[in-house]
Amino acid sequence: DTGDALPTYEAPKATAAITIDGVANDAEWQDAQELVVSTGDQTVKDVGTVWGDIGGDEDIKAVYKVKWDEEFLYILEDRQDNVHKAPTKDSGAEYDVDATLLMDLNGVKSGSSWNNGDYSLWYSADSPNGGPKVVLRGSGTAVPNERTLSGDEYTAAAQIDGSNYVVELKVPWSLFEQSDGEGFKAVA
């Protein structure tokens, strides 16, 4: 039981270069906390939801790590899944993605409404056009904009092995209107 306080994830500052190659390199990510999402994880049972057709505790386990520096937000996802459904659409911000990272960059927690500084990154390890796909949702207002990012706006790489994959993303802070590159704190 988590009580009234939600668990938090604090991402460390990247002090060395992270190679975006779709490989979970321990030397690059070892100081980042793991954020585990699975139906068997107690924190998820207490405060979260795993969406989709989940048949049991071992159907899906995703381990996320996040780092940052003055210019970029770095994301690693290492997912073991009994089924990997590749996206069928390659444009627009439809929910045809593998993962969603919700971010409150101005520290104003509102629960169910979008506020200035709220963002989400939706991404897939692959797409119909090949390679990872990233969608950004959010804006400097309470009415979020959403768009599929073009390949020159971010760096991503994925290694897919059947229904399991590792994806790494490098997203510039300049895409987030509220960001000053001074760190990142996620509420699980």
Coordinates of C-alpha atoms in Angstrom, one line a residue:
D1 CA 0.0 0.0 0.0
T2 CA 1.4 3.4 -1.0
G3 CA -0.8 5.4 1.3
D4 CA -1.7 8.9 0.1
A5 CA 1.7 9.6 -1.5
L6 CA 2.3 8.5 -5.1
P7 CA 5.7 6.9 -5.8
T8 CA 8.1 9.2 -7.6
Y9 CA 10.9 8.4 -10.1
E10 CA 13.8 10.8 -10.1
A11 CA 16.0 10.6 -13.2
P12 CA 19.7 11.3 -12.8
K13 CA 21.6 13.7 -15.0
A14 CA 23.6 12.0 -17.7
T15 CA 27.2 12.7 -17.0
A16 CA 28.5 10.7 -20.0
A17 CA 27.3 10.3 -23.6
I18 CA 24.4 7.8 -24.2
T19 CA 24.7 5.9 -27.5
I20 CA 21.2 5.6 -29.0
D21 CA 21.5 2.1 -30.5
G22 CA 18.6 0.1 -29.0
V23 CA 21.0 -1.7 -26.6
A24 CA 20.4 -1.5 -22.8
N25 CA 24.1 -0.8 -22.1
D26 CA 24.6 -1.2 -18.3
A27 CA 27.5 1.3 -18.3
E28 CA 25.3 4.0 -19.8
W29 CA 22.2 3.4 -17.7
Q30 CA 23.4 1.8 -14.4
D31 CA 22.8 4.9 -12.2
A32 CA 19.2 5.3 -13.4
Q33 CA 16.5 3.9 -11.3
E34 CA 14.3 1.2 -12.8
L35 CA 10.6 1.9 -13.2
V36 CA 8.9 -1.5 -13.6
V37 CA 5.5 -1.8 -15.2
S38 CA 3.9 -5.3 -15.1
T39 CA 0.6 -6.7 -13.9
G40 CA 2.5 -8.5 -11.1
D41 CA 4.3 -5.3 -9.8
Q42 CA 2.8 -4.2 -6.5
T43 CA 3.1 -0.4 -7.3
V44 CA 1.1 -1.0 -10.5
K45 CA -1.5 -2.9 -8.5
D46 CA -1.7 -0.1 -6.0
V47 CA -1.8 3.0 -8.3
G48 CA -1.6 2.0 -11.9
T49 CA -3.0 0.2 -14.8
V50 CA -1.5 -2.0 -17.5
W51 CA -3.7 -1.5 -20.6
G52 CA -4.5 -4.1 -23.2
D53 CA -5.4 -7.8 -23.4
I54 CA -3.3 -9.0 -20.4
G55 CA -3.9 -12.7 -19.5
G56 CA -1.6 -12.9 -16.4
D57 CA 1.2 -11.5 -14.4
E58 CA 3.9 -12.7 -16.8
D59 CA 2.3 -11.4 -20.0
I60 CA 4.2 -8.2 -20.0
K61 CA 7.1 -6.6 -18.1
A62 CA 8.5 -3.3 -19.1
V63 CA 11.5 -1.7 -17.4
Y64 CA 12.0 2.0 -18.0
K65 CA 15.0 4.2 -17.2
V66 CA 15.2 7.9 -17.8
K67 CA 18.1 10.4 -17.8
W68 CA 18.6 13.9 -18.9
D69 CA 21.2 16.6 -19.7
E70 CA 20.9 20.3 -20.6
E71 CA 19.9 19.5 -24.2
F72 CA 18.0 16.1 -24.1
L73 CA 15.7 13.7 -22.4
Y74 CA 16.8 10.1 -22.7
I75 CA 14.5 7.1 -22.4
L76 CA 15.2 3.4 -22.3
E77 CA 12.5 0.8 -22.4
D78 CA 13.3 -2.9 -22.1
R79 CA 10.1 -4.9 -22.7
Q80 CA 9.4 -8.6 -22.5
D81 CA 5.9 -9.3 -23.9
N82 CA 4.1 -12.4 -24.9
V83 CA 2.8 -10.5 -27.9
H84 CA 4.2 -7.5 -29.8
K85 CA 1.6 -5.9 -32.0
A86 CA 3.4 -3.7 -34.5
P87 CA 1.6 -0.3 -35.2
T88 CA -0.5 -0.3 -38.3
K89 CA -0.7 3.5 -38.7
D90 CA 2.3 5.8 -39.2
S91 CA 0.8 9.3 -38.9
G92 CA -1.3 11.2 -36.5
A93 CA -1.5 10.8 -32.8
E94 CA -3.8 7.8 -32.6
Y95 CA -3.2 5.3 -29.8
D96 CA -1.3 2.9 -32.0
V97 CA 1.9 2.9 -30.0
D98 CA 3.7 0.7 -27.5
A99 CA 4.2 3.0 -24.6
T100 CA 3.2 6.4 -23.2
L101 CA 5.3 8.5 -20.8
L102 CA 3.3 11.3 -19.1
M103 CA 5.2 14.3 -17.8
D104 CA 4.3 17.2 -15.6
L105 CA 7.2 19.6 -16.3
N106 CA 5.9 22.5 -14.2
G107 CA 5.0 20.6 -11.0
V108 CA 1.3 21.4 -11.0
K109 CA -0.5 18.1 -10.4
S110 CA -4.0 18.2 -11.6
G111 CA -5.0 14.6 -12.0
S112 CA -7.4 14.3 -14.9
S113 CA -7.0 17.6 -16.9
W114 CA -4.2 18.9 -19.1
N115 CA -2.5 22.1 -17.8
N116 CA 0.3 24.3 -18.9
G117 CA 3.5 22.1 -18.8
D118 CA 1.8 18.7 -19.2
Y119 CA 3.2 16.5 -21.9
S120 CA 3.2 12.9 -23.0
L121 CA 5.4 11.0 -25.4
W122 CA 3.8 8.1 -27.2
Y123 CA 6.2 5.8 -29.0
S124 CA 6.6 2.5 -30.7
A125 CA 9.6 0.3 -31.3
D126 CA 8.7 0.1 -34.9
S127 CA 6.3 1.6 -37.4
P128 CA 4.9 0.8 -40.9
N129 CA 7.6 3.0 -42.4
G130 CA 10.4 1.3 -40.4
G131 CA 12.1 2.4 -37.2
P132 CA 10.7 3.8 -34.0
K133 CA 7.8 6.3 -34.1
V134 CA 7.3 9.1 -31.6
V135 CA 4.2 11.3 -30.9
L136 CA 4.4 14.3 -28.7
R137 CA 1.2 15.6 -26.9
G138 CA 1.1 18.8 -24.9
S139 CA 1.5 22.5 -25.1
G140 CA 1.9 25.6 -23.1
T141 CA -1.9 25.8 -22.7
A142 CA -4.6 23.6 -21.2
V143 CA -5.6 22.4 -24.7
P144 CA -3.0 19.9 -25.8
N145 CA -1.6 19.7 -29.3
E146 CA -0.4 16.4 -30.6
R147 CA 1.7 15.4 -33.6
T148 CA 3.9 12.7 -34.9
L149 CA 7.5 13.9 -34.7
S150 CA 9.6 13.8 -37.8
G151 CA 12.7 11.7 -37.7
D152 CA 15.0 14.8 -37.6
E153 CA 13.4 16.0 -34.4
Y154 CA 14.6 13.1 -32.2
T155 CA 17.0 10.2 -32.2
A156 CA 15.7 6.7 -31.6
A157 CA 16.8 3.1 -32.1
A158 CA 15.2 -0.3 -31.3
Q159 CA 16.3 -3.9 -31.2
I160 CA 13.3 -6.2 -31.7
D161 CA 13.5 -9.9 -31.0
G162 CA 10.2 -11.5 -31.6
S163 CA 7.8 -10.1 -29.1
N164 CA 10.5 -8.5 -26.9
Y165 CA 12.3 -5.3 -27.6
V166 CA 14.6 -2.6 -26.3
V167 CA 14.1 1.0 -27.5
E168 CA 16.1 4.1 -26.7
L169 CA 15.0 7.7 -27.3
K170 CA 16.8 11.0 -27.3
V171 CA 14.3 13.9 -27.4
P172 CA 15.5 17.6 -27.3
W173 CA 14.1 19.7 -24.4
S174 CA 13.4 22.4 -27.0
L175 CA 10.2 20.5 -28.0
F176 CA 8.8 21.1 -24.5
E177 CA 7.7 24.7 -24.1
Q178 CA 7.9 24.5 -20.3
S179 CA 11.3 22.9 -20.0
D180 CA 14.4 24.7 -19.0
G181 CA 16.5 21.5 -19.0
E182 CA 16.9 21.5 -15.2
G183 CA 15.9 18.0 -14.6
F184 CA 13.1 15.6 -14.7
K185 CA 10.8 14.0 -12.0
A186 CA 8.1 11.5 -12.9
V187 CA 5.2 10.4 -10.8
A188 CA 4.7 6.7 -11.4

